[in-house]
mmCIF file of N, CA and C in Angstrom:
data_model
loop_
_atom_site.group_PDB
_atom_site.id
_atom_site.type_symbol
_atom_site.label_atom_id
_atom_site.label_comp_id
_atom_site.label_asym_id
_atom_site.label_seq_id
_atom_site.Cartn_x
_atom_site.Cartn_y
_atom_site.Cartn_z
ATOM 1 N N MET A 1 16.816 -33.739 41.348
ATOM 2 C CA MET A 1 17.330 -33.440 40.053
ATOM 3 C C MET A 1 18.633 -34.217 39.822
ATOM 4 N N LYS A 2 18.515 -35.357 39.194
ATOM 5 C CA LYS A 2 19.675 -36.177 38.894
ATOM 6 C C LYS A 2 20.143 -35.871 37.485
ATOM 7 N N ILE A 3 21.368 -35.368 37.417
ATOM 8 C CA ILE A 3 21.919 -34.955 36.092
ATOM 9 C C ILE A 3 23.204 -35.734 35.865
ATOM 10 N N LEU A 4 23.303 -36.309 34.654
ATOM 11 C CA LEU A 4 24.542 -36.908 34.190
ATOM 12 C C LEU A 4 25.277 -35.885 33.345
ATOM 13 N N LEU A 5 26.508 -35.621 33.694
ATOM 14 C CA LEU A 5 27.360 -34.722 32.883
ATOM 15 C C LEU A 5 28.512 -35.579 32.427
ATOM 16 N N THR A 6 28.512 -35.900 31.131
ATOM 17 C CA THR A 6 29.500 -36.777 30.557
ATOM 18 C C THR A 6 30.293 -36.004 29.506
ATOM 19 N N TYR A 7 31.596 -36.211 29.525
ATOM 20 C CA TYR A 7 32.475 -35.374 28.658
ATOM 21 C C TYR A 7 33.643 -36.181 28.100
ATOM 22 N N THR A 8 34.225 -35.616 27.071
ATOM 23 C CA THR A 8 35.485 -36.120 26.559
ATOM 24 C C THR A 8 36.365 -34.892 26.296
ATOM 25 N N SER A 9 37.670 -35.091 26.587
ATOM 26 C CA SER A 9 38.585 -33.909 26.518
ATOM 27 C C SER A 9 39.955 -34.449 26.054
ATOM 28 N N MET A 10 40.484 -33.790 25.037
ATOM 29 C CA MET A 10 41.839 -34.144 24.598
ATOM 30 C C MET A 10 42.853 -33.175 25.156
ATOM 31 N N THR A 11 42.566 -31.877 25.154
ATOM 32 C CA THR A 11 43.546 -30.886 25.547
ATOM 33 C C THR A 11 43.335 -30.418 26.998
ATOM 34 N N GLY A 12 42.211 -30.819 27.624
ATOM 35 C CA GLY A 12 41.921 -30.375 28.957
ATOM 36 C C GLY A 12 40.890 -29.282 29.000
ATOM 37 N N ARG A 13 40.591 -28.646 27.861
ATOM 38 C CA ARG A 13 39.613 -27.612 27.813
ATOM 39 C C ARG A 13 38.231 -28.056 28.269
ATOM 40 N N ASN A 14 37.765 -29.159 27.684
ATOM 41 C CA ASN A 14 36.430 -29.652 28.000
ATOM 42 C C ASN A 14 36.389 -30.172 29.425
ATOM 43 N N GLU A 15 37.478 -30.722 29.923
ATOM 44 C CA GLU A 15 37.496 -31.157 31.332
ATOM 45 C C GLU A 15 37.304 -29.948 32.228
ATOM 46 N N LYS A 16 38.001 -28.888 31.930
ATOM 47 C CA LYS A 16 37.872 -27.634 32.711
ATOM 48 C C LYS A 16 36.461 -27.164 32.712
ATOM 49 N N ILE A 17 35.850 -27.111 31.549
ATOM 50 C CA ILE A 17 34.452 -26.663 31.412
ATOM 51 C C ILE A 17 33.524 -27.623 32.181
ATOM 52 N N ALA A 18 33.757 -28.912 32.038
ATOM 53 C CA ALA A 18 32.922 -29.885 32.737
ATOM 54 C C ALA A 18 32.972 -29.726 34.236
ATOM 55 N N LYS A 19 34.150 -29.506 34.760
ATOM 56 C CA LYS A 19 34.291 -29.299 36.230
ATOM 57 C C LYS A 19 33.647 -28.019 36.671
ATOM 58 N N TYR A 20 33.714 -26.982 35.880
ATOM 59 C CA TYR A 20 33.057 -25.742 36.142
ATOM 60 C C TYR A 20 31.509 -25.949 36.185
ATOM 61 N N LEU A 21 31.007 -26.615 35.141
ATOM 62 C CA LEU A 21 29.566 -26.888 35.017
ATOM 63 C C LEU A 21 29.075 -27.774 36.143
ATOM 64 N N ASP A 22 29.840 -28.778 36.514
ATOM 65 C CA ASP A 22 29.542 -29.676 37.632
ATOM 66 C C ASP A 22 29.312 -28.851 38.904
ATOM 67 N N GLN A 23 30.257 -27.979 39.204
ATOM 68 C CA GLN A 23 30.202 -27.167 40.397
ATOM 69 C C GLN A 23 28.963 -26.203 40.331
ATOM 70 N N TYR A 24 28.754 -25.619 39.202
ATOM 71 C CA TYR A 24 27.637 -24.695 39.014
ATOM 72 C C TYR A 24 26.280 -25.423 39.304
ATOM 73 N N LEU A 25 26.125 -26.607 38.731
ATOM 74 C CA LEU A 25 24.895 -27.369 38.917
ATOM 75 C C LEU A 25 24.703 -27.772 40.377
ATOM 76 N N ARG A 26 25.806 -28.227 40.989
ATOM 77 C CA ARG A 26 25.720 -28.606 42.433
ATOM 78 C C ARG A 26 25.370 -27.384 43.310
ATOM 79 N N ASP A 27 25.952 -26.255 42.996
ATOM 80 C CA ASP A 27 25.635 -25.038 43.735
ATOM 81 C C ASP A 27 24.162 -24.631 43.639
ATOM 82 N N HIS A 28 23.529 -25.128 42.597
ATOM 83 C CA HIS A 28 22.104 -24.811 42.402
ATOM 84 C C HIS A 28 21.200 -26.017 42.710
ATOM 85 N N GLY A 29 21.733 -26.936 43.533
ATOM 86 C CA GLY A 29 20.918 -27.984 44.083
ATOM 87 C C GLY A 29 20.755 -29.293 43.316
ATOM 88 N N ALA A 30 21.505 -29.449 42.265
ATOM 89 C CA ALA A 30 21.420 -30.683 41.466
ATOM 90 C C ALA A 30 22.323 -31.778 42.025
ATOM 91 N N GLU A 31 21.920 -33.018 41.829
ATOM 92 C CA GLU A 31 22.793 -34.171 42.155
ATOM 93 C C GLU A 31 23.430 -34.537 40.819
ATOM 94 N N VAL A 32 24.745 -34.354 40.716
ATOM 95 C CA VAL A 32 25.425 -34.533 39.406
ATOM 96 C C VAL A 32 26.355 -35.775 39.482
ATOM 97 N N THR A 33 26.305 -36.515 38.433
ATOM 98 C CA THR A 33 27.275 -37.560 38.166
ATOM 99 C C THR A 33 28.170 -37.065 37.064
ATOM 100 N N LEU A 34 29.449 -36.858 37.334
ATOM 101 C CA LEU A 34 30.402 -36.358 36.360
ATOM 102 C C LEU A 34 31.288 -37.507 35.949
ATOM 103 N N GLN A 35 31.324 -37.828 34.664
ATOM 104 C CA GLN A 35 32.180 -38.917 34.153
ATOM 105 C C GLN A 35 32.564 -38.733 32.690
ATOM 106 N N GLN A 36 33.591 -39.366 32.299
ATOM 107 C CA GLN A 36 34.032 -39.343 30.940
ATOM 108 C C GLN A 36 33.109 -40.166 30.038
ATOM 109 N N ILE A 37 32.971 -39.749 28.814
ATOM 110 C CA ILE A 37 32.094 -40.448 27.855
ATOM 111 C C ILE A 37 32.493 -41.895 27.751
ATOM 112 N N VAL A 38 33.794 -42.193 27.737
ATOM 113 C CA VAL A 38 34.259 -43.519 27.553
ATOM 114 C C VAL A 38 33.731 -44.437 28.646
ATOM 115 N N ASP A 39 33.381 -43.920 29.802
ATOM 116 C CA ASP A 39 32.864 -44.681 30.959
ATOM 117 C C ASP A 39 31.300 -44.603 31.050
ATOM 118 N N THR A 40 30.698 -43.976 30.046
ATOM 119 C CA THR A 40 29.253 -43.801 30.086
ATOM 120 C C THR A 40 28.496 -44.842 29.239
ATOM 121 N N ASP A 41 27.485 -45.432 29.855
ATOM 122 C CA ASP A 41 26.659 -46.400 29.171
ATOM 123 C C ASP A 41 25.363 -45.715 28.693
ATOM 124 N N ALA A 42 25.178 -45.668 27.409
ATOM 125 C CA ALA A 42 24.013 -44.959 26.862
ATOM 126 C C ALA A 42 22.705 -45.586 27.323
ATOM 127 N N PHE A 43 22.725 -46.888 27.671
ATOM 128 C CA PHE A 43 21.543 -47.591 28.113
ATOM 129 C C PHE A 43 21.188 -47.267 29.561
ATOM 130 N N GLU A 44 21.977 -46.492 30.230
ATOM 131 C CA GLU A 44 21.652 -46.094 31.601
ATOM 132 C C GLU A 44 21.217 -44.627 31.701
ATOM 133 N N LEU A 45 21.112 -43.945 30.591
ATOM 134 C CA LEU A 45 20.712 -42.541 30.571
ATOM 135 C C LEU A 45 19.329 -42.327 31.153
ATOM 136 N N GLU A 46 18.445 -43.314 31.009
ATOM 137 C CA GLU A 46 17.096 -43.187 31.497
ATOM 138 C C GLU A 46 17.037 -43.113 33.028
ATOM 139 N N ASP A 47 18.162 -43.416 33.668
ATOM 140 C CA ASP A 47 18.251 -43.359 35.131
ATOM 141 C C ASP A 47 18.364 -41.876 35.615
ATOM 142 N N TYR A 48 18.547 -40.957 34.681
ATOM 143 C CA TYR A 48 18.759 -39.543 35.018
ATOM 144 C C TYR A 48 17.605 -38.692 34.532
ATOM 145 N N ASP A 49 17.403 -37.564 35.221
ATOM 146 C CA ASP A 49 16.366 -36.626 34.794
ATOM 147 C C ASP A 49 16.849 -35.800 33.583
ATOM 148 N N ALA A 50 18.192 -35.607 33.538
ATOM 149 C CA ALA A 50 18.726 -34.826 32.424
ATOM 150 C C ALA A 50 20.160 -35.337 32.125
ATOM 151 N N VAL A 51 20.580 -35.155 30.914
ATOM 152 C CA VAL A 51 21.907 -35.528 30.482
ATOM 153 C C VAL A 51 22.565 -34.356 29.782
ATOM 154 N N ILE A 52 23.798 -34.064 30.146
ATOM 155 C CA ILE A 52 24.571 -33.043 29.457
ATOM 156 C C ILE A 52 25.771 -33.718 28.857
ATOM 157 N N VAL A 53 25.938 -33.609 27.536
ATOM 158 C CA VAL A 53 27.052 -34.200 26.828
ATOM 159 C C VAL A 53 28.013 -33.104 26.370
ATOM 160 N N GLU A 54 29.302 -33.271 26.692
ATOM 161 C CA GLU A 54 30.275 -32.278 26.298
ATOM 162 C C GLU A 54 31.351 -32.989 25.495
ATOM 163 N N THR A 55 31.627 -32.488 24.303
ATOM 164 C CA THR A 55 32.557 -33.138 23.433
ATOM 165 C C THR A 55 33.428 -32.135 22.670
ATOM 166 N N TYR A 56 34.564 -32.593 22.251
ATOM 167 C CA TYR A 56 35.366 -31.819 21.305
ATOM 168 C C TYR A 56 35.091 -32.391 19.942
ATOM 169 N N THR A 57 35.474 -31.685 18.868
ATOM 170 C CA THR A 57 35.339 -32.175 17.500
ATOM 171 C C THR A 57 36.722 -32.584 17.010
ATOM 172 N N TYR A 58 36.827 -33.800 16.543
ATOM 173 C CA TYR A 58 38.098 -34.361 16.128
ATOM 174 C C TYR A 58 38.310 -34.235 14.623
ATOM 175 N N ASN A 59 39.556 -33.958 14.250
ATOM 176 C CA ASN A 59 40.000 -34.005 12.854
ATOM 177 C C ASN A 59 39.081 -33.253 11.905
ATOM 178 N N ASP A 60 38.443 -33.932 11.004
ATOM 179 C CA ASP A 60 37.632 -33.276 9.982
ATOM 180 C C ASP A 60 36.164 -33.294 10.364
ATOM 181 N N GLY A 61 35.856 -32.836 11.595
ATOM 182 C CA GLY A 61 34.471 -32.734 12.024
ATOM 183 C C GLY A 61 33.929 -34.028 12.569
ATOM 184 N N GLU A 62 34.787 -34.894 13.120
ATOM 185 C CA GLU A 62 34.339 -36.203 13.593
ATOM 186 C C GLU A 62 34.081 -36.232 15.084
ATOM 187 N N VAL A 63 33.210 -37.191 15.469
ATOM 188 C CA VAL A 63 33.040 -37.534 16.868
ATOM 189 C C VAL A 63 34.344 -38.180 17.333
ATOM 190 N N PRO A 64 34.884 -37.798 18.471
ATOM 191 C CA PRO A 64 36.125 -38.388 18.943
ATOM 192 C C PRO A 64 36.040 -39.888 19.070
ATOM 193 N N ASP A 65 37.153 -40.573 18.824
ATOM 194 C CA ASP A 65 37.205 -42.029 18.916
ATOM 195 C C ASP A 65 36.669 -42.583 20.231
ATOM 196 N N GLU A 66 37.034 -41.937 21.325
ATOM 197 C CA GLU A 66 36.602 -42.429 22.645
ATOM 198 C C GLU A 66 35.141 -42.231 22.907
ATOM 199 N N ALA A 67 34.491 -41.465 22.053
ATOM 200 C CA ALA A 67 33.038 -41.209 22.216
ATOM 201 C C ALA A 67 32.187 -41.979 21.199
ATOM 202 N N LYS A 68 32.810 -42.692 20.268
ATOM 203 C CA LYS A 68 32.012 -43.319 19.168
ATOM 204 C C LYS A 68 31.089 -44.418 19.672
ATOM 205 N N ASP A 69 31.528 -45.287 20.610
ATOM 206 C CA ASP A 69 30.664 -46.335 21.104
ATOM 207 C C ASP A 69 29.408 -45.747 21.774
ATOM 208 N N PHE A 70 29.627 -44.746 22.627
ATOM 209 C CA PHE A 70 28.510 -44.097 23.266
ATOM 210 C C PHE A 70 27.560 -43.440 22.253
ATOM 211 N N TYR A 71 28.164 -42.748 21.285
ATOM 212 C CA TYR A 71 27.402 -42.068 20.227
ATOM 213 C C TYR A 71 26.565 -43.119 19.432
ATOM 214 N N ASP A 72 27.228 -44.212 19.024
ATOM 215 C CA ASP A 72 26.523 -45.267 18.283
ATOM 216 C C ASP A 72 25.386 -45.884 19.097
ATOM 217 N N ASP A 73 25.637 -46.164 20.364
ATOM 218 C CA ASP A 73 24.629 -46.733 21.212
ATOM 219 C C ASP A 73 23.396 -45.886 21.387
ATOM 220 N N LEU A 74 23.599 -44.579 21.272
ATOM 221 C CA LEU A 74 22.411 -43.657 21.423
ATOM 222 C C LEU A 74 21.339 -43.951 20.399
ATOM 223 N N ALA A 75 21.721 -44.511 19.260
ATOM 224 C CA ALA A 75 20.740 -44.823 18.211
ATOM 225 C C ALA A 75 19.771 -45.947 18.654
ATOM 226 N N ASP A 76 20.219 -46.727 19.675
ATOM 227 C CA ASP A 76 19.382 -47.846 20.140
ATOM 228 C C ASP A 76 18.732 -47.575 21.466
ATOM 229 N N VAL A 77 18.752 -46.305 21.889
ATOM 230 C CA VAL A 77 18.164 -45.967 23.211
ATOM 231 C C VAL A 77 16.968 -45.075 22.976
ATOM 232 N N ASP A 78 15.905 -45.293 23.783
ATOM 233 C CA ASP A 78 14.753 -44.381 23.752
ATOM 234 C C ASP A 78 14.822 -43.494 24.939
ATOM 235 N N LEU A 79 15.128 -42.242 24.702
ATOM 236 C CA LEU A 79 15.312 -41.257 25.742
ATOM 237 C C LEU A 79 14.038 -40.473 26.048
ATOM 238 N N GLU A 80 12.876 -41.088 25.753
ATOM 239 C CA GLU A 80 11.596 -40.357 26.026
ATOM 240 C C GLU A 80 11.622 -39.865 27.446
ATOM 241 N N LYS A 81 11.330 -38.573 27.583
ATOM 242 C CA LYS A 81 11.218 -37.865 28.844
ATOM 243 C C LYS A 81 12.601 -37.509 29.424
ATOM 244 N N THR A 82 13.658 -37.836 28.758
ATOM 245 C CA THR A 82 15.019 -37.432 29.262
ATOM 246 C C THR A 82 15.401 -36.100 28.625
ATOM 247 N N LYS A 83 15.648 -35.137 29.449
ATOM 248 C CA LYS A 83 16.032 -33.823 28.973
ATOM 249 C C LYS A 83 17.552 -33.828 28.708
ATOM 250 N N PHE A 84 17.980 -33.025 27.717
ATOM 251 C CA PHE A 84 19.393 -33.025 27.428
ATOM 252 C C PHE A 84 19.871 -31.673 26.897
ATOM 253 N N ALA A 85 21.209 -31.498 26.980
ATOM 254 C CA ALA A 85 21.892 -30.337 26.416
ATOM 255 C C ALA A 85 23.262 -30.839 25.962
ATOM 256 N N VAL A 86 23.812 -30.128 25.000
ATOM 257 C CA VAL A 86 25.132 -30.478 24.443
ATOM 258 C C VAL A 86 25.994 -29.234 24.337
ATOM 259 N N LEU A 87 27.236 -29.414 24.642
ATOM 260 C CA LEU A 87 28.216 -28.305 24.450
ATOM 261 C C LEU A 87 29.598 -28.874 24.175
ATOM 262 N N GLY A 88 30.514 -27.995 23.820
ATOM 263 C CA GLY A 88 31.891 -28.462 23.579
ATOM 264 C C GLY A 88 32.801 -27.382 23.038
ATOM 265 N N SER A 89 34.056 -27.616 23.275
ATOM 266 C CA SER A 89 35.117 -26.703 22.811
ATOM 267 C C SER A 89 35.664 -27.235 21.508
ATOM 268 N N SER A 90 35.963 -26.331 20.616
ATOM 269 C CA SER A 90 36.510 -26.662 19.311
ATOM 270 C C SER A 90 37.373 -25.490 18.875
ATOM 271 N N SER A 91 37.737 -25.440 17.596
ATOM 272 C CA SER A 91 38.537 -24.356 17.081
ATOM 273 C C SER A 91 37.882 -23.778 15.826
ATOM 274 N N LYS A 92 37.679 -22.485 15.836
ATOM 275 C CA LYS A 92 37.089 -21.823 14.668
ATOM 276 C C LYS A 92 38.049 -21.868 13.461
ATOM 277 N N GLU A 93 39.312 -22.219 13.700
ATOM 278 C CA GLU A 93 40.234 -22.324 12.579
ATOM 279 C C GLU A 93 39.932 -23.510 11.690
ATOM 280 N N HIS A 94 39.184 -24.469 12.247
ATOM 281 C CA HIS A 94 38.805 -25.660 11.472
ATOM 282 C C HIS A 94 37.511 -25.392 10.703
ATOM 283 N N LEU A 95 37.434 -25.957 9.541
ATOM 284 C CA LEU A 95 36.252 -25.822 8.705
ATOM 285 C C LEU A 95 35.005 -26.381 9.384
ATOM 286 N N HIS A 96 35.165 -27.442 10.212
ATOM 287 C CA HIS A 96 34.023 -28.116 10.804
ATOM 288 C C HIS A 96 33.929 -27.799 12.293
ATOM 289 N N PHE A 97 33.984 -26.494 12.626
ATOM 290 C CA PHE A 97 33.943 -26.004 13.979
ATOM 291 C C PHE A 97 32.764 -26.603 14.754
ATOM 292 N N GLY A 98 33.050 -27.338 15.814
ATOM 293 C CA GLY A 98 32.040 -27.850 16.704
ATOM 294 C C GLY A 98 31.067 -28.872 16.063
ATOM 295 N N ARG A 99 31.457 -29.513 14.990
ATOM 296 C CA ARG A 99 30.544 -30.436 14.280
ATOM 297 C C ARG A 99 30.102 -31.580 15.181
ATOM 298 N N ALA A 100 30.980 -32.074 16.060
ATOM 299 C CA ALA A 100 30.607 -33.187 16.943
ATOM 300 C C ALA A 100 29.467 -32.780 17.914
ATOM 301 N N VAL A 101 29.480 -31.509 18.306
ATOM 302 C CA VAL A 101 28.343 -30.971 19.111
ATOM 303 C C VAL A 101 27.065 -31.147 18.338
ATOM 304 N N ASP A 102 27.079 -30.802 17.088
ATOM 305 C CA ASP A 102 25.888 -30.914 16.203
ATOM 306 C C ASP A 102 25.492 -32.383 16.092
ATOM 307 N N TYR A 103 26.445 -33.257 15.863
ATOM 308 C CA TYR A 103 26.145 -34.702 15.704
ATOM 309 C C TYR A 103 25.483 -35.263 16.964
ATOM 310 N N PHE A 104 26.021 -34.920 18.157
ATOM 311 C CA PHE A 104 25.431 -35.415 19.380
ATOM 312 C C PHE A 104 24.019 -34.846 19.574
ATOM 313 N N THR A 105 23.834 -33.558 19.239
ATOM 314 C CA THR A 105 22.534 -32.967 19.358
ATOM 315 C C THR A 105 21.512 -33.693 18.490
ATOM 316 N N MET A 106 21.872 -33.964 17.244
ATOM 317 C CA MET A 106 20.984 -34.672 16.327
ATOM 318 C C MET A 106 20.708 -36.076 16.845
ATOM 319 N N GLN A 107 21.729 -36.767 17.287
ATOM 320 C CA GLN A 107 21.569 -38.152 17.774
ATOM 321 C C GLN A 107 20.640 -38.238 18.989
ATOM 322 N N LEU A 108 20.842 -37.310 19.968
ATOM 323 C CA LEU A 108 20.017 -37.313 21.131
ATOM 324 C C LEU A 108 18.542 -36.934 20.764
ATOM 325 N N ASN A 109 18.378 -35.999 19.811
ATOM 326 C CA ASN A 109 17.014 -35.718 19.355
ATOM 327 C C ASN A 109 16.381 -36.912 18.658
ATOM 328 N N SER A 110 17.160 -37.627 17.846
ATOM 329 C CA SER A 110 16.700 -38.815 17.127
ATOM 330 C C SER A 110 16.275 -39.941 18.101
ATOM 331 N N SER A 111 16.882 -39.898 19.310
ATOM 332 C CA SER A 111 16.613 -40.932 20.332
ATOM 333 C C SER A 111 15.448 -40.495 21.240
ATOM 334 N N ASN A 112 14.703 -39.529 20.808
ATOM 335 C CA ASN A 112 13.481 -39.017 21.496
ATOM 336 C C ASN A 112 13.814 -38.226 22.757
ATOM 337 N N GLY A 113 15.037 -37.743 22.881
ATOM 338 C CA GLY A 113 15.365 -36.870 24.010
ATOM 339 C C GLY A 113 14.736 -35.511 23.812
ATOM 340 N N GLU A 114 14.622 -34.791 24.931
ATOM 341 C CA GLU A 114 14.018 -33.416 24.867
ATOM 342 C C GLU A 114 15.098 -32.402 25.066
ATOM 343 N N GLN A 115 15.497 -31.709 24.005
ATOM 344 C CA GLN A 115 16.530 -30.695 24.089
ATOM 345 C C GLN A 115 15.982 -29.481 24.843
ATOM 346 N N VAL A 116 16.650 -29.139 25.959
ATOM 347 C CA VAL A 116 16.111 -28.052 26.808
ATOM 348 C C VAL A 116 17.008 -26.777 26.825
ATOM 349 N N ALA A 117 18.102 -26.833 26.050
ATOM 350 C CA ALA A 117 18.968 -25.700 25.968
ATOM 351 C C ALA A 117 19.607 -25.717 24.580
ATOM 352 N N ASP A 118 19.876 -24.492 24.052
ATOM 353 C CA ASP A 118 20.598 -24.415 22.792
ATOM 354 C C ASP A 118 22.010 -24.991 23.012
ATOM 355 N N SER A 119 22.526 -25.634 22.010
ATOM 356 C CA SER A 119 23.868 -26.163 22.070
ATOM 357 C C SER A 119 24.885 -25.035 22.146
ATOM 358 N N VAL A 120 25.923 -25.240 22.872
ATOM 359 C CA VAL A 120 26.980 -24.206 23.044
ATOM 360 C C VAL A 120 28.287 -24.710 22.441
ATOM 361 N N LYS A 121 28.831 -23.943 21.546
ATOM 362 C CA LYS A 121 30.171 -24.210 20.977
ATOM 363 C C LYS A 121 31.124 -23.113 21.433
ATOM 364 N N ILE A 122 32.243 -23.561 21.996
ATOM 365 C CA ILE A 122 33.234 -22.640 22.529
ATOM 366 C C ILE A 122 34.478 -22.729 21.718
ATOM 367 N N ASN A 123 35.002 -21.553 21.321
ATOM 368 C CA ASN A 123 36.221 -21.496 20.512
ATOM 369 C C ASN A 123 37.423 -21.629 21.455
ATOM 370 N N GLN A 124 38.041 -22.760 21.418
ATOM 371 C CA GLN A 124 39.247 -23.087 22.195
ATOM 372 C C GLN A 124 39.049 -22.867 23.689
ATOM 373 N N ASP A 125 39.900 -22.073 24.321
ATOM 374 C CA ASP A 125 39.779 -21.861 25.755
ATOM 375 C C ASP A 125 38.631 -20.930 26.068
ATOM 376 N N PRO A 126 37.788 -21.327 27.041
ATOM 377 C CA PRO A 126 36.646 -20.489 27.394
ATOM 378 C C PRO A 126 37.002 -19.192 28.027
ATOM 379 N N ASP A 127 36.289 -18.105 27.646
ATOM 380 C CA ASP A 127 36.471 -16.832 28.306
ATOM 381 C C ASP A 127 35.270 -16.506 29.132
ATOM 382 N N GLU A 128 35.181 -15.338 29.689
ATOM 383 C CA GLU A 128 34.082 -14.959 30.571
ATOM 384 C C GLU A 128 32.730 -15.035 29.823
ATOM 385 N N ALA A 129 32.672 -14.622 28.584
ATOM 386 C CA ALA A 129 31.435 -14.653 27.835
ATOM 387 C C ALA A 129 31.012 -16.116 27.572
ATOM 388 N N ASP A 130 31.969 -17.005 27.350
ATOM 389 C CA ASP A 130 31.680 -18.414 27.180
ATOM 390 C C ASP A 130 31.095 -19.018 28.456
ATOM 391 N N PHE A 131 31.703 -18.679 29.583
ATOM 392 C CA PHE A 131 31.152 -19.236 30.861
ATOM 393 C C PHE A 131 29.725 -18.707 31.138
ATOM 394 N N LYS A 132 29.412 -17.525 30.650
ATOM 395 C CA LYS A 132 28.053 -17.031 30.807
ATOM 396 C C LYS A 132 27.090 -17.873 29.963
ATOM 397 N N ARG A 133 27.554 -18.286 28.781
ATOM 398 C CA ARG A 133 26.709 -19.164 27.924
ATOM 399 C C ARG A 133 26.546 -20.542 28.575
ATOM 400 N N VAL A 134 27.628 -21.032 29.189
ATOM 401 C CA VAL A 134 27.559 -22.296 29.948
ATOM 402 C C VAL A 134 26.582 -22.178 31.098
ATOM 403 N N ASP A 135 26.609 -21.062 31.808
ATOM 404 C CA ASP A 135 25.684 -20.809 32.894
ATOM 405 C C ASP A 135 24.241 -20.812 32.386
ATOM 406 N N MET A 136 24.014 -20.227 31.204
ATOM 407 C CA MET A 136 22.674 -20.174 30.636
ATOM 408 C C MET A 136 22.223 -21.601 30.281
ATOM 409 N N LEU A 137 23.123 -22.367 29.708
ATOM 410 C CA LEU A 137 22.748 -23.765 29.362
ATOM 411 C C LEU A 137 22.353 -24.498 30.642
ATOM 412 N N ALA A 138 23.181 -24.336 31.715
ATOM 413 C CA ALA A 138 22.877 -25.024 32.992
ATOM 414 C C ALA A 138 21.530 -24.517 33.569
ATOM 415 N N ASP A 139 21.313 -23.208 33.525
ATOM 416 C CA ASP A 139 20.048 -22.651 34.020
ATOM 417 C C ASP A 139 18.855 -23.199 33.272
ATOM 418 N N ASN A 140 18.964 -23.375 31.971
ATOM 419 C CA ASN A 140 17.886 -23.942 31.191
ATOM 420 C C ASN A 140 17.622 -25.397 31.574
ATOM 421 N N VAL A 141 18.657 -26.162 31.794
ATOM 422 C CA VAL A 141 18.530 -27.563 32.220
ATOM 423 C C VAL A 141 17.846 -27.600 33.584
ATOM 424 N N LEU A 142 18.324 -26.804 34.528
ATOM 425 C CA LEU A 142 17.728 -26.788 35.874
ATOM 426 C C LEU A 142 16.291 -26.338 35.864
ATOM 427 N N LYS A 143 15.964 -25.305 35.059
ATOM 428 C CA LYS A 143 14.618 -24.806 34.958
ATOM 429 C C LYS A 143 13.669 -25.887 34.415
ATOM 430 N N SER A 144 14.153 -26.654 33.458
ATOM 431 C CA SER A 144 13.336 -27.689 32.849
ATOM 432 C C SER A 144 12.980 -28.788 33.832
ATOM 433 N N LEU A 145 13.742 -28.927 34.906
ATOM 434 C CA LEU A 145 13.542 -30.003 35.849
ATOM 435 C C LEU A 145 12.642 -29.572 37.067
ATOM 436 N N LYS A 146 12.268 -28.341 37.078
ATOM 437 C CA LYS A 146 11.454 -27.868 38.212
ATOM 438 C C LYS A 146 10.019 -27.926 37.921
#
């Protein structure tokens, strides 16, 4: 079970969640590559059994600048048979809460990826209930690979 977990984090929230998710997946037998989105090549996603993308939402509901190249490249990738999930931290105080999570979910679906877990949006710092939703996302990804 080779899983790519790629993330972007401005405040450290998503990095914290990514490290938690990385450990959870490893504890359940997955081989995980954890890296920042800026270092991720969309054309190498086919090398993995599953991809988990974690992003924050920038400004007025935008994909973060450091994730735009990866996001744009997804339009030119055929992810047939690649399972995926998307999550991210945002703020409910913003009109466009978690919009980048929605954009990545749509882009990965448009690239023929197979969404295996509902997207998870976390309001700012994750609490115990949020980590349970992250666990559920991870469990769905792992289940899809067995």
